[in-house]
Short mmCIF file of C-alpha atoms and ligand atoms in Angstrom, two decimals:
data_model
loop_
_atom_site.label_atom_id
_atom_site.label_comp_id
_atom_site.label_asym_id
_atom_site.label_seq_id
_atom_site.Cartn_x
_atom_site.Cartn_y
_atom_site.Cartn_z
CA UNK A 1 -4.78 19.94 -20.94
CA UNK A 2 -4.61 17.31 -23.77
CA UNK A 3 -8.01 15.27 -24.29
CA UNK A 4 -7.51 11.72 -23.00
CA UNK A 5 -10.20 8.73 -22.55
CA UNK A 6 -10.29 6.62 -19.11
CA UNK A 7 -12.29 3.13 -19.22
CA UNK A 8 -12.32 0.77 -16.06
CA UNK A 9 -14.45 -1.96 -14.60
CA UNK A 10 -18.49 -1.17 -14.00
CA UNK A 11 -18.07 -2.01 -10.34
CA UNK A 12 -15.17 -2.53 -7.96
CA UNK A 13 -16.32 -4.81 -4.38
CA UNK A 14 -13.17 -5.26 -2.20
CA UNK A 15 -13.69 -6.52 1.31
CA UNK A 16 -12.54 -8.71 3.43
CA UNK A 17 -15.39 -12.11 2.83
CA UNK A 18 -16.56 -10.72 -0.51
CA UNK A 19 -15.87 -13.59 -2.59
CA UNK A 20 -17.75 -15.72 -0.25
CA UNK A 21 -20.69 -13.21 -1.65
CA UNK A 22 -20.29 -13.40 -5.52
CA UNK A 23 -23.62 -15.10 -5.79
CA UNK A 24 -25.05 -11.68 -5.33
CA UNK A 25 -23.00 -10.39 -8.02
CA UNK A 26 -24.31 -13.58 -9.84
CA UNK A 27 -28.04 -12.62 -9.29
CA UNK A 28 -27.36 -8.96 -10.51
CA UNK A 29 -25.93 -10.03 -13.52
CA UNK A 30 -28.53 -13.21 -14.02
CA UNK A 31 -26.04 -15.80 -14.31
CA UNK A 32 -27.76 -19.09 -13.31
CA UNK A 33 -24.90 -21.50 -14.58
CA UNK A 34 -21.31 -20.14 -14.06
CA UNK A 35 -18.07 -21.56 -14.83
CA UNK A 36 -15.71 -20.90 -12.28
CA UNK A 37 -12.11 -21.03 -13.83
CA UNK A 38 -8.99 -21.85 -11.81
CA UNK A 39 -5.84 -23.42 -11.77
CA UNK A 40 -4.52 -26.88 -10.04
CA UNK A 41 -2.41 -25.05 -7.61
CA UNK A 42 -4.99 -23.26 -6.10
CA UNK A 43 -7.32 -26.19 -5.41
CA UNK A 44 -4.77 -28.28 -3.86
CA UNK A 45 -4.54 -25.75 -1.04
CA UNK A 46 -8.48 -25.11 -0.66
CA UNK A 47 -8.88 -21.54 -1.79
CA UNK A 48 -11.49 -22.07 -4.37
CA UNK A 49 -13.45 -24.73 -2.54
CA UNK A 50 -15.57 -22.53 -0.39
CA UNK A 51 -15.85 -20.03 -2.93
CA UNK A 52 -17.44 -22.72 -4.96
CA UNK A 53 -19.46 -24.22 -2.11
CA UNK A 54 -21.19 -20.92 -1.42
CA UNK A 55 -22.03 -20.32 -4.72
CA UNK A 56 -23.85 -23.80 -4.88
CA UNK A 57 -25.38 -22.75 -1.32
CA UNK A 58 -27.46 -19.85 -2.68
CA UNK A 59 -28.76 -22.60 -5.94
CA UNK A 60 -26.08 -21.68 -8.61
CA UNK A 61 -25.18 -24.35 -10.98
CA UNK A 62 -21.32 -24.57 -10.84
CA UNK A 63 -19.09 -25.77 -13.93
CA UNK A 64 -15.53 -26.04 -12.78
CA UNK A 65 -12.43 -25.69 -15.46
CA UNK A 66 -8.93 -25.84 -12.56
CA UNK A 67 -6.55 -26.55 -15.45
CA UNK A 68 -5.26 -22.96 -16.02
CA UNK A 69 -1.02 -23.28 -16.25
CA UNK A 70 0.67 -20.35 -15.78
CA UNK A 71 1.36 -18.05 -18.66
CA UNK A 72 -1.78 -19.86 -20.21
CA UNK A 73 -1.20 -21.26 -23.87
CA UNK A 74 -4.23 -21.37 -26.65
CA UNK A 75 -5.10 -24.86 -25.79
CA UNK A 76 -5.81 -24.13 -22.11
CA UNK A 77 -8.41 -21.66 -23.30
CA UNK A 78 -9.97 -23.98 -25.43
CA UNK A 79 -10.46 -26.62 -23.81
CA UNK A 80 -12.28 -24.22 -20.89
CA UNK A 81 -14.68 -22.81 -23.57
CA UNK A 82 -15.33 -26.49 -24.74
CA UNK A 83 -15.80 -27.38 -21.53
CA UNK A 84 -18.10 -24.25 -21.07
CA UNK A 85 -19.97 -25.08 -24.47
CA UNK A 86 -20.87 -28.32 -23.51
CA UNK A 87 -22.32 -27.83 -19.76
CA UNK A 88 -24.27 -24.06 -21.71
CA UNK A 89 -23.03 -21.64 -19.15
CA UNK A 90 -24.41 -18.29 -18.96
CA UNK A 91 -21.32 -16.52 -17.05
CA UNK A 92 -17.58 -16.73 -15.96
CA UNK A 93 -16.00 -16.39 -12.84
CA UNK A 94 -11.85 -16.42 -12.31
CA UNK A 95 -10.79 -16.99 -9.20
CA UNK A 96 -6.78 -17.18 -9.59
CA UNK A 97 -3.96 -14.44 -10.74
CA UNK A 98 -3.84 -13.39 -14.32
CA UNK A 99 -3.32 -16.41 -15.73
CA UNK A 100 -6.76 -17.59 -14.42
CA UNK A 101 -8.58 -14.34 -15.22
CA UNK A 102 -7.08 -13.74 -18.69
CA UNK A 103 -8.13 -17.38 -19.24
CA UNK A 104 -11.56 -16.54 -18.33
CA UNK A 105 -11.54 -13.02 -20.48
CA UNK A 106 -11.11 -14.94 -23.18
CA UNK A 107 -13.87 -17.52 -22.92
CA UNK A 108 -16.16 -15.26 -22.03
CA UNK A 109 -15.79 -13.73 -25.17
CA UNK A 110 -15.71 -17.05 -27.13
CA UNK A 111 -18.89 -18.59 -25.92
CA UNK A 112 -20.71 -14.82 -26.11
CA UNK A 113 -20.19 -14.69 -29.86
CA UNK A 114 -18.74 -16.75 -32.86
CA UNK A 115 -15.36 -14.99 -33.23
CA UNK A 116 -12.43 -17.54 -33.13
CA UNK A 117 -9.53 -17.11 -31.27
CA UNK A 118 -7.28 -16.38 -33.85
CA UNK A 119 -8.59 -13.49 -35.22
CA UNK A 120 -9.00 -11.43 -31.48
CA UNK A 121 -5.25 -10.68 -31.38
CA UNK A 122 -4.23 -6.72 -31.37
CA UNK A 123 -5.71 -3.79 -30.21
CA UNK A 124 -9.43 -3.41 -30.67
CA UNK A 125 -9.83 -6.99 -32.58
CA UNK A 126 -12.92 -8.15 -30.44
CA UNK A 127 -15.88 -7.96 -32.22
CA UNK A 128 -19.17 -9.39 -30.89
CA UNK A 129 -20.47 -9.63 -26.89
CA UNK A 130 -19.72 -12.14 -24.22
CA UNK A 131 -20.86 -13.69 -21.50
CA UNK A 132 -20.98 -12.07 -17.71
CA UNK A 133 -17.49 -11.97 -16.20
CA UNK A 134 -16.37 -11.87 -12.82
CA UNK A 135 -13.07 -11.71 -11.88
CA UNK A 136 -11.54 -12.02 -8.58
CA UNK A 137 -7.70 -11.87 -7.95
CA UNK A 138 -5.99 -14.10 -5.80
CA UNK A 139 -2.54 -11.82 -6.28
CA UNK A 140 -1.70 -8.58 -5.92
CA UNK A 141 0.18 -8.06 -9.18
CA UNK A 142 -1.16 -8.17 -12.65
CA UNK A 143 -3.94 -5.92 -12.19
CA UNK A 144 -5.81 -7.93 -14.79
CA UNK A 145 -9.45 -7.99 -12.99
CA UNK A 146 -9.50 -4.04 -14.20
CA UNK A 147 -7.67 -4.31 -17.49
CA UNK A 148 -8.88 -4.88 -21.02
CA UNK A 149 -6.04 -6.78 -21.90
CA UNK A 150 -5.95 -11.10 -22.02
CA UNK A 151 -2.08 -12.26 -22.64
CA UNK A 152 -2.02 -15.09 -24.34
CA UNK A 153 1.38 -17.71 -25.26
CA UNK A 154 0.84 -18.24 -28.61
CA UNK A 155 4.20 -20.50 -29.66
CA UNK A 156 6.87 -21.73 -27.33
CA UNK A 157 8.81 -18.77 -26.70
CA UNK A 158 5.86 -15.56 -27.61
CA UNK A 159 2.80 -14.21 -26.18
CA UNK A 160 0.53 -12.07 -27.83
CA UNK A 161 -2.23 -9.81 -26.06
CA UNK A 162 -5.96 -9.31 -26.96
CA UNK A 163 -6.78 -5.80 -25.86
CA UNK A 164 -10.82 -4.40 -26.10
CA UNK A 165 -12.48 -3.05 -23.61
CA UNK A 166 -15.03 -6.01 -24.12
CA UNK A 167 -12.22 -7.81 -21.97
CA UNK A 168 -13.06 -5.37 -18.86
CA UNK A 169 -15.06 -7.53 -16.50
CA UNK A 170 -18.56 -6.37 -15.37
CA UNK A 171 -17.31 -6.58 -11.61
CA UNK A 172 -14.18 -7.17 -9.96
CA UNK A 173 -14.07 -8.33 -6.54
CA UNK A 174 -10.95 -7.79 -4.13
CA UNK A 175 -10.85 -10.12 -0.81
CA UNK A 176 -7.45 -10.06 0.68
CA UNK A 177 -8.44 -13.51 2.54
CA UNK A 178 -7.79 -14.83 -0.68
CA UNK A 179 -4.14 -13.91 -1.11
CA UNK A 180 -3.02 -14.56 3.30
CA UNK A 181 -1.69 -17.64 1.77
CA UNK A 182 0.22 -16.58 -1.34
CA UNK A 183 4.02 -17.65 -1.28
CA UNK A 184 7.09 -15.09 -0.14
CA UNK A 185 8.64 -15.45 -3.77
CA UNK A 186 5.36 -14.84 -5.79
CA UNK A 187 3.80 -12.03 -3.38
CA UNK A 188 7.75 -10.14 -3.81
CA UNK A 189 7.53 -10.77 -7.66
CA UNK A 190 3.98 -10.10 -8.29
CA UNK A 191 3.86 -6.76 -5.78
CA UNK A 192 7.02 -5.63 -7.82
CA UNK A 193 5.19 -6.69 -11.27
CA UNK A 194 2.60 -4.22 -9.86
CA UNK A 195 5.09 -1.29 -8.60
CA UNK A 196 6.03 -1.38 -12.31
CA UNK A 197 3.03 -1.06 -13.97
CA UNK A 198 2.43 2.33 -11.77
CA UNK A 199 5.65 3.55 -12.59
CA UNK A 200 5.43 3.37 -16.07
CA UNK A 201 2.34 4.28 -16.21
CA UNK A 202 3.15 7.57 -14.20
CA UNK A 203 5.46 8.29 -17.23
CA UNK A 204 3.59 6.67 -20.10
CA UNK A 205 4.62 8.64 -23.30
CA UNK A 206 1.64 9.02 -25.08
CA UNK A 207 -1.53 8.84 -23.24
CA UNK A 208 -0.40 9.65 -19.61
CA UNK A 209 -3.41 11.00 -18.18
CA UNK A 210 -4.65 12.72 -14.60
CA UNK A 211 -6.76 10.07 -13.50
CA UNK A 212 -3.86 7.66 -14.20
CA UNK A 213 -1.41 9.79 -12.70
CA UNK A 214 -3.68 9.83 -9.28
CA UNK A 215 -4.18 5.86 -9.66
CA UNK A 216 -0.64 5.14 -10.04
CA UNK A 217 0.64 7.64 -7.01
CA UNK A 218 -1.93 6.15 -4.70
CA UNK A 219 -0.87 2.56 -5.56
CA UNK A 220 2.53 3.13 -5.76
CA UNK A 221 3.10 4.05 -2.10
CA UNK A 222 0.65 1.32 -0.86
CA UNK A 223 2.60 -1.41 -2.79
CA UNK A 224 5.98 0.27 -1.98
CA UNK A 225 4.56 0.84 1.67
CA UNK A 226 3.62 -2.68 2.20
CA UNK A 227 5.27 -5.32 -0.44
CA UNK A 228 7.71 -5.93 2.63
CA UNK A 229 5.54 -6.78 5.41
CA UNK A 230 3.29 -8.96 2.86
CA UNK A 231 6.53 -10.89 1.95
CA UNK A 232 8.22 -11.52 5.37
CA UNK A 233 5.05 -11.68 7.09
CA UNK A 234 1.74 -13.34 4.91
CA UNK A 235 -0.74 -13.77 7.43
CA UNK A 236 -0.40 -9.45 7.70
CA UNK A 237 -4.44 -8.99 6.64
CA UNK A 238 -3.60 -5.12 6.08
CA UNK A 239 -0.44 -5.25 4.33
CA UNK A 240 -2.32 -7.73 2.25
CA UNK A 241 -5.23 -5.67 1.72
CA UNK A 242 -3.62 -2.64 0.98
CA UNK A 243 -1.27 -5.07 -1.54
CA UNK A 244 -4.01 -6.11 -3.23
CA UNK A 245 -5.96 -2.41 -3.71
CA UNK A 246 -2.64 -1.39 -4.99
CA UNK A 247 -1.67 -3.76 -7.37
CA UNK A 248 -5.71 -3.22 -8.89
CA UNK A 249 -5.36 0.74 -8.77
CA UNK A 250 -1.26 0.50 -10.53
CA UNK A 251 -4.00 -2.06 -13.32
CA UNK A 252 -6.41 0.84 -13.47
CA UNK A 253 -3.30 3.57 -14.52
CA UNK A 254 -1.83 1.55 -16.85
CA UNK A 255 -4.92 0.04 -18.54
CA UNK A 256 -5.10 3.83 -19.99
CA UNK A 257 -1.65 5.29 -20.05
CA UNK A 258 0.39 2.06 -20.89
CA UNK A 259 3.61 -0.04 -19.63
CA UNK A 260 6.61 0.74 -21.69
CA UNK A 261 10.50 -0.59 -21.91
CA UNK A 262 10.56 -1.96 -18.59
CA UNK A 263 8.15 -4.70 -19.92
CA UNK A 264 9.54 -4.62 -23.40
CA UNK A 265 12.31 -5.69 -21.95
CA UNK A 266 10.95 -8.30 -19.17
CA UNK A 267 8.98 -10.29 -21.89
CA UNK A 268 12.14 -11.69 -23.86
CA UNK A 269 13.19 -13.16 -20.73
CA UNK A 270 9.93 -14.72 -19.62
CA UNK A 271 9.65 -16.25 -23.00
CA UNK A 272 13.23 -17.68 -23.48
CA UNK A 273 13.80 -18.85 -19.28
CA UNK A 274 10.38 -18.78 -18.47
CA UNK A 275 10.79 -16.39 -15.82
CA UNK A 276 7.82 -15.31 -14.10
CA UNK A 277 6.72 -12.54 -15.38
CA UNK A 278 6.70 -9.99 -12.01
CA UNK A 279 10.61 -10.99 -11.38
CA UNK A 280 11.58 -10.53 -15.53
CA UNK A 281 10.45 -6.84 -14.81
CA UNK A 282 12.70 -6.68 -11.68
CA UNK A 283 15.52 -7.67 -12.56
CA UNK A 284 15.31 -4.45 -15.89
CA UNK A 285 13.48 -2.32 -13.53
CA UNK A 286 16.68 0.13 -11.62
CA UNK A 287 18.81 -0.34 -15.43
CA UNK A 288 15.88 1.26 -17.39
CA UNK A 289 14.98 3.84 -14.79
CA UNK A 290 18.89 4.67 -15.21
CA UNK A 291 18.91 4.60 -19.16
CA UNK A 292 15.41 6.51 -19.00
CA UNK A 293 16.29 8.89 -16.31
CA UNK A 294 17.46 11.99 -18.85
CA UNK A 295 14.37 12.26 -20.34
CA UNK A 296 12.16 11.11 -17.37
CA UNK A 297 14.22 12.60 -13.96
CA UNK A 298 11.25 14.86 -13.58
CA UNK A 299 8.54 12.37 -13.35
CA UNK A 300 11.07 10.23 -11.05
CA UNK A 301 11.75 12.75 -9.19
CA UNK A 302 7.98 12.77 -7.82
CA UNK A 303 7.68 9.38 -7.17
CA UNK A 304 10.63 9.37 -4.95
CA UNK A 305 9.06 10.25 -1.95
CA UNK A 306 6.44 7.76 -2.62
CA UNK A 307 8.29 4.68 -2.65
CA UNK A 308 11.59 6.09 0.05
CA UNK A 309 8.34 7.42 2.24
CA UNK A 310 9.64 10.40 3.59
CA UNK A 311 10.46 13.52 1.54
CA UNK A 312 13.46 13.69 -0.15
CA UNK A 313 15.72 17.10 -0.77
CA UNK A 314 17.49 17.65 -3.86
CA UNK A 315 17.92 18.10 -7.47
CA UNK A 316 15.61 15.86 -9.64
CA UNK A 317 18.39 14.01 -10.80
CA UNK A 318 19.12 13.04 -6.75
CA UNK A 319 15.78 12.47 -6.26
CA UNK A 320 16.11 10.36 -9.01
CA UNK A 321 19.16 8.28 -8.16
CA UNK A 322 17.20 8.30 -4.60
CA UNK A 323 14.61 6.21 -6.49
CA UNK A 324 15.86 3.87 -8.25
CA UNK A 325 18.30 3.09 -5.09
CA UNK A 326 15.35 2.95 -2.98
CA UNK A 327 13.71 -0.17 -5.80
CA UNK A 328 17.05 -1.64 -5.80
CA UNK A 329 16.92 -2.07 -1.64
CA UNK A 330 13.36 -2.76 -2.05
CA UNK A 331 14.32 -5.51 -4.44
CA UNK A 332 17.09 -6.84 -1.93
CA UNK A 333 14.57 -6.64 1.28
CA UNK A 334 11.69 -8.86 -0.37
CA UNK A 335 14.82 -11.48 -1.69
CA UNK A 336 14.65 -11.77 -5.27
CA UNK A 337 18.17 -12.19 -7.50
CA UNK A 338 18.98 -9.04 -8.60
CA UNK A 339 21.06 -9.88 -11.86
CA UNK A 340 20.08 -11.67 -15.02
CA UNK A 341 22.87 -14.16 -14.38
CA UNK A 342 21.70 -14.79 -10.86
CA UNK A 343 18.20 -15.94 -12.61
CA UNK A 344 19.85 -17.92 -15.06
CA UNK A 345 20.61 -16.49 -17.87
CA UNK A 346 22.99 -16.64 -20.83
CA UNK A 347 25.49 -13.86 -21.63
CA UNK A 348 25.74 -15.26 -24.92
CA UNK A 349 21.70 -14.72 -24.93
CA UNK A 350 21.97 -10.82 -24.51
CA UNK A 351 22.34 -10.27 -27.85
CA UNK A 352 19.15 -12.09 -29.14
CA UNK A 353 17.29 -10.99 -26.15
CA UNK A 354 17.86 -7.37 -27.45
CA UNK A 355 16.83 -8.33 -30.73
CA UNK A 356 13.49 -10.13 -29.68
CA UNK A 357 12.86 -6.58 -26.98
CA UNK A 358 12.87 -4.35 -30.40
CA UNK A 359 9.65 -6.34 -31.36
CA UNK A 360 7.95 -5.14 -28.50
CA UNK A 361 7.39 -1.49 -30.58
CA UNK A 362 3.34 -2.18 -29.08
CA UNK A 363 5.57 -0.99 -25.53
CA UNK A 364 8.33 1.27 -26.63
CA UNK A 365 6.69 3.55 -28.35
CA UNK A 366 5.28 4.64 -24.62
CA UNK A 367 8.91 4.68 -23.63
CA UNK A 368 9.90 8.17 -21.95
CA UNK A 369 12.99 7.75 -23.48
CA UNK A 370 13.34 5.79 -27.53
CA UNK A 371 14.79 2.86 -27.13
CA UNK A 372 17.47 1.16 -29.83
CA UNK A 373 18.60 -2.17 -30.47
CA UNK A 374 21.94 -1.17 -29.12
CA UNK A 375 20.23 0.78 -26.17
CA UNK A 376 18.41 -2.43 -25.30
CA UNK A 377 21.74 -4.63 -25.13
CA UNK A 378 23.25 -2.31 -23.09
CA UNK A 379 20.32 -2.49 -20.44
CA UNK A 380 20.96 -6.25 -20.26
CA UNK A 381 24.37 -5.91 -20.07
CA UNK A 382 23.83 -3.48 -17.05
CA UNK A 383 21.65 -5.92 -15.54
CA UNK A 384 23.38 -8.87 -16.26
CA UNK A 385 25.68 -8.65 -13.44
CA UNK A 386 23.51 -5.72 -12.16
CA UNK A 387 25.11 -2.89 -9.70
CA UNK A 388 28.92 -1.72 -10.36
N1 NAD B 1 -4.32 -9.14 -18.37
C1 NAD B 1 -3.40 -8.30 -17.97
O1 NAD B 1 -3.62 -7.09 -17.95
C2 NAD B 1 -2.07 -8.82 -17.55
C3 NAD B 1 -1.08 -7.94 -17.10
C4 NAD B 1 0.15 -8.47 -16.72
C5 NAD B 1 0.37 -9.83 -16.79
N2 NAD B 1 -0.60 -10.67 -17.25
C6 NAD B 1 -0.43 -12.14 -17.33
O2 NAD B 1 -0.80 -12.71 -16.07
C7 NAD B 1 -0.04 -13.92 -15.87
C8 NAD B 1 0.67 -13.88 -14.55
O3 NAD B 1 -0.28 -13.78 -13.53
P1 NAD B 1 0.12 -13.82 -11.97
O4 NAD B 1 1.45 -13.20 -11.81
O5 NAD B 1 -1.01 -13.25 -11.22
O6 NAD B 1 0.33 -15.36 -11.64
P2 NAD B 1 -0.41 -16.71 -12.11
O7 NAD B 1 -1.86 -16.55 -12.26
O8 NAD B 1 0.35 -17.27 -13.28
O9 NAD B 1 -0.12 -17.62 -10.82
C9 NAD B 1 1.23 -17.87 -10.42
C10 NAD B 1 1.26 -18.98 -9.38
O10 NAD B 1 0.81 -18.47 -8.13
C11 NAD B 1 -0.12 -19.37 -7.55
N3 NAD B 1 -1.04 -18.59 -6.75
C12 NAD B 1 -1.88 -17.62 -7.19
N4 NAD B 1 -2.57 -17.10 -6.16
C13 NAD B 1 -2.20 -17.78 -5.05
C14 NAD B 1 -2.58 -17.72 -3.68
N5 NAD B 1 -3.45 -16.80 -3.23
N6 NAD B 1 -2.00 -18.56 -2.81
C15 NAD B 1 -1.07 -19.45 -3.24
N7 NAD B 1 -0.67 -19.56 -4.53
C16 NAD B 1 -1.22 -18.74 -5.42
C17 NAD B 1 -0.79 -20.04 -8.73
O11 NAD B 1 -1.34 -21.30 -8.37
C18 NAD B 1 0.35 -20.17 -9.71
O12 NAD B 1 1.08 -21.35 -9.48
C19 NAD B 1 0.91 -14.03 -17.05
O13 NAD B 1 0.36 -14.88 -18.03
C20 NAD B 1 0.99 -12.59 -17.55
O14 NAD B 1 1.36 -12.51 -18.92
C21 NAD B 1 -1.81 -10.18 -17.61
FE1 FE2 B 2 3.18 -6.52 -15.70
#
């Protein structure tokens, strides 16, 4: 077997309530003064409230930053650690999707140490300690409380990532209460963002790994089991939990054996439509299986059963086909567009959304399958008015 490395969070809580308990997790870590970091949308609809009051129950000493935006640019991040600097926290807590948590990644690491932001960009860039971090998800998609990654926008139309296992939190805490109330459209995009990462995880190039492998099996038939149930029906508090474990063990796989074209290809059109990030992935997802499937029918193959849930007969090229039919009814059922022009893009865009994909290399190069600039813009052209 070849050698591989696996690092993950120190300590995983998930329960039903638990958030309502992170001052324990507080005392265990000593944090007196925590910043709790979340964004607008989530205190207009009273998520974070009680999380907060029960934190000031048991005597904690609560900064509030709520101004994460989605897809969180440099400023957003510091004017949190300002905010952080000036009341002399001694922790951070993100309650909130990714954009919350990588927002609170980040200032952890800024007010631990005297790095600036600019110079934490890449792979291993973090130098220095931070402060406690606590991150609990409110969706069941990024993975993020159990990555060491922090995506960043850095300009109007990029994002860059900081990835060092500094950025791994010391605990993650999953409470499904949380996400009961999380949108149709968002729990469909961010459960699909998730069935992704397991996928190409699953058949990561370089550093697929058995521990990996296991994570991203077991999460990919929860999510694939339950993504509808959570989308047509919210208030579901097992489809949500098991939603929620899934999307955090698909974060655990590929936080060691990485996303590859599927995301290459997903970030161009986040950054040039600003399409969330879980429904750029769809709308690639069946054309890259397709393109990848000569080089990666095997590994398809053995997620078929997984996401069709019964076993399926055949070739590994059927099973295959099986698969990537299966995500395209799965993609139907939970009512997101299925073609880039549905979502609103360009044709006359393909062409420089291939060009800004080959800059991803960080993600092809775990690519099954090697991806050219003429491979790319045939992918979008597949997906552009998606099934023949
Ligand atoms: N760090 C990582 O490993 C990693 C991995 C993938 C993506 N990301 C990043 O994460 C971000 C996307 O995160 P996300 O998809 O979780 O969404 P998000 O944090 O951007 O939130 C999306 C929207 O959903 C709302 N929302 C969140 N939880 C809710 C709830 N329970 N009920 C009602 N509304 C709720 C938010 O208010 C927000 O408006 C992007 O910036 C992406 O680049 C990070
Ligand atoms: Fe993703």
């Amino acid at each position: 077997m070849q050698g591989f490395e696996f690092n993950t969070v120190g300590r995983l809580v998930n329960g039903s309530g638990s958030a309502l308990e992170l001052a324990g997790e507080c005392r265990r870590l000593d944090v007196k003064r925590p910043m709790l970091v979340t964004d607008p949308g989530l205190v207009s609809i009273g998520l974070v409230q009680p999380v907060i009051q029960a934190l000031e129950e048991q005597g904690l000493a609560v900064t509030v930053f709520d101004q994460v935006k989605e897809d969180p640019p440099e400023a957003v991040i510091l004017a949190a650690a300002e905010l952080g600097r000036s009341r002399d926290i001694d922790g951070v807590i993100a309650v909130g999707g990714g954009s919350s948590m990588d927002v609170a990644k980040v200032v952890a690491v800024l007010l631990g140490g005297d790095q600036q932001l600019g110079e934490m960009y890449g792979v291993g860039m973090v130098t220095g300690a931070r402060l406690p971090l606590l991150l609990v998800p409110t969706t069941a998609g990024t993975g993020s409380e159990v990555t060491p990654v922090a995506v960043v926008t850095t300009g109007e139309t990029t994002k860059a990532g900081i990835s060092s296992p500094v950025l791994l939190p010391d605990v993650a805490v999953l409470d499904a209460d949380l996400t009961l109330g999380l949108p149709p459209m968002v729990t469909a995009m961010t459960g699909v963002d998730a069935m992704v990462h397991a996928i190409e995880a699953y058949t990561s190039r370089h550093q697929k790994n058995p521990l990996s492998d296991m994570l991203a099996r077991q999460a990919l038939e929860l999510l694939a089991r339950n993504i509808r149930v959570a989308v047509h029906d919210g208030q579901d508090r097992q489809a949500r939990e098991n939603m929620l474990l899934g999307a955090c063990l698909a974060g655990q796989a590929f936080a060691n054996a990485p996303v590859a074209a599927v995301h290459a290809l997903a970030y161009p059109l986040g950054g040039h439509y600003h399409i969330p990030h879980g429904l750029s992935n769809s709308l690639v997802l069946p054309q890259v299986l397709e393109f990848n499937a000569p080089q990666a029918c095997v590994l398809y193959a053995e997620l078929a059963e997984l996401v069709i849930g019964e076993s399926v007969e055949g070739s590994v090229e059927s099973k295959t086909e099986a698969l990537i039919s299966a995500l395209r009814q799965l993609i139907n059922d939970v009512s997101l567009p299925d073609t880039l022009e549905l979502a609103g893009v360009e044709e006359g865009d393909l062409e420089m959304l291939a060009e800004d994909a080959m800059l991803q290399q960080r993600l092809l190069v775990n690519n099954p399958r090697d991806v050219a600039y003429d491979d790319a813009l045939a992918i979008y052209r597949a997906a552009y008015r998606g099934a023949a």
